[in-house]
Amino acid sequence: MMADKTTMQVTIVASDHPVWSGTASSVTVPASEGAMGILPNHESVLAVIRNGRVVVADVNGSRHAFDVEDGFVSFDSNKLTVAVEHCSDEVSAD
């Protein structure tokens, strides 16, 4: 499914396995400079991720959260990739 102008395609991968992939309305990542919120049509980004929590709000309004360690986030043309060394199974987004 292609992302429209109000959504983006998100892929989260750990060094040893795919973690989550789908269409989202927003994502928050623990960038090295602090928490970064990314919405559809955001300017292109390439940033280092520190240890913390990635939270994805999918198009159905559900939130998916993952504890991550060491990696990067790349965003361009409404495609977001989070690549990390380690990632937990999904945790409570609260």
Short mmCIF file of C-alpha atoms in Angstrom, two decimals:
data_model
loop_
_atom_site.label_atom_id
_atom_site.label_comp_id
_atom_site.label_asym_id
_atom_site.label_seq_id
_atom_site.Cartn_x
_atom_site.Cartn_y
_atom_site.Cartn_z
CA MET A 1 0.00 0.00 0.00
CA MET A 2 1.42 3.36 -0.99
CA ALA A 3 1.41 6.15 1.55
CA ASP A 4 -0.79 9.11 0.68
CA LYS A 5 0.02 12.71 1.61
CA THR A 6 -1.23 12.28 5.18
CA THR A 7 0.59 9.02 5.91
CA MET A 8 4.05 7.55 5.54
CA GLN A 9 5.54 4.11 5.09
CA VAL A 10 7.54 3.01 8.15
CA THR A 11 10.06 0.20 8.44
CA ILE A 12 11.82 -0.64 11.71
CA VAL A 13 14.65 -3.16 11.56
CA ALA A 14 17.13 -4.49 14.11
CA SER A 15 20.50 -5.92 13.13
CA ASP A 16 19.17 -9.46 13.35
CA HIS A 17 15.48 -9.21 12.37
CA PRO A 18 12.69 -7.05 10.92
CA VAL A 19 10.65 -5.46 13.72
CA TRP A 20 7.66 -3.56 12.30
CA SER A 21 6.48 -2.32 8.92
CA GLY A 22 3.35 -0.45 7.98
CA THR A 23 1.64 2.84 7.29
CA ALA A 24 1.71 5.50 9.99
CA SER A 25 0.50 9.01 10.71
CA SER A 26 3.41 9.89 13.04
CA VAL A 27 6.58 8.49 14.58
CA THR A 28 8.66 9.66 17.54
CA VAL A 29 12.31 8.61 17.73
CA PRO A 30 15.00 9.13 20.39
CA ALA A 31 17.45 11.13 18.23
CA SER A 32 20.86 12.03 19.64
CA GLU A 33 19.76 15.68 20.00
CA GLY A 34 16.53 14.71 21.81
CA ALA A 35 13.12 13.27 20.94
CA MET A 36 12.17 13.91 17.31
CA GLY A 37 8.62 13.75 16.02
CA ILE A 38 8.20 12.97 12.33
CA LEU A 39 4.97 13.57 10.43
CA PRO A 40 4.13 12.89 6.78
CA ASN A 41 5.75 15.37 4.37
CA HIS A 42 8.51 16.19 6.89
CA GLU A 43 11.71 17.49 5.35
CA SER A 44 14.34 14.84 4.64
CA VAL A 45 16.17 13.63 7.75
CA LEU A 46 19.17 11.45 8.55
CA ALA A 47 19.87 11.31 12.29
CA VAL A 48 21.62 9.16 14.88
CA ILE A 49 19.38 7.35 17.38
CA ARG A 50 20.36 6.97 21.01
CA ASN A 51 18.92 4.43 23.45
CA GLY A 52 15.23 5.09 24.00
CA ARG A 53 11.75 4.36 22.71
CA VAL A 54 10.39 4.57 19.18
CA VAL A 55 6.62 5.16 19.10
CA VAL A 56 4.59 4.69 15.92
CA ALA A 57 1.01 5.94 15.57
CA ASP A 58 -0.55 3.84 12.82
CA VAL A 59 -3.39 4.93 10.55
CA ASN A 60 -5.96 3.14 12.74
CA GLY A 61 -4.99 5.21 15.78
CA SER A 62 -3.08 2.39 17.49
CA ARG A 63 0.31 3.13 19.03
CA HIS A 64 3.22 0.72 18.75
CA ALA A 65 6.31 1.22 20.93
CA PHE A 66 9.75 -0.39 20.82
CA ASP A 67 12.80 0.12 23.05
CA VAL A 68 15.83 0.60 20.81
CA GLU A 69 19.60 0.94 21.12
CA ASP A 70 22.13 2.55 18.79
CA GLY A 71 21.13 3.21 15.22
CA PHE A 72 19.84 5.79 12.78
CA VAL A 73 16.64 7.13 11.28
CA SER A 74 16.23 8.10 7.64
CA PHE A 75 13.22 9.91 6.20
CA ASP A 76 12.64 10.93 2.58
CA SER A 77 9.60 11.05 0.29
CA ASN A 78 7.26 9.81 3.06
CA LYS A 79 9.37 6.69 3.68
CA LEU A 80 10.83 6.33 7.16
CA THR A 81 13.44 3.75 8.04
CA VAL A 82 14.63 3.09 11.58
CA ALA A 83 17.68 0.81 11.68
CA VAL A 84 19.02 -0.13 15.11
CA GLU A 85 21.49 -2.51 16.68
CA HIS A 86 18.99 -3.88 19.25
CA CYS A 87 15.21 -3.62 19.53
CA SER A 88 12.76 -5.01 22.05
CA ASP A 89 9.55 -6.75 21.20
CA GLU A 90 6.62 -4.35 21.24
CA VAL A 91 6.11 -2.68 24.65
CA SER A 92 3.30 -0.60 26.12
CA ALA A 93 3.18 2.82 24.44
CA ASP A 94 1.97 4.52 27.65
#
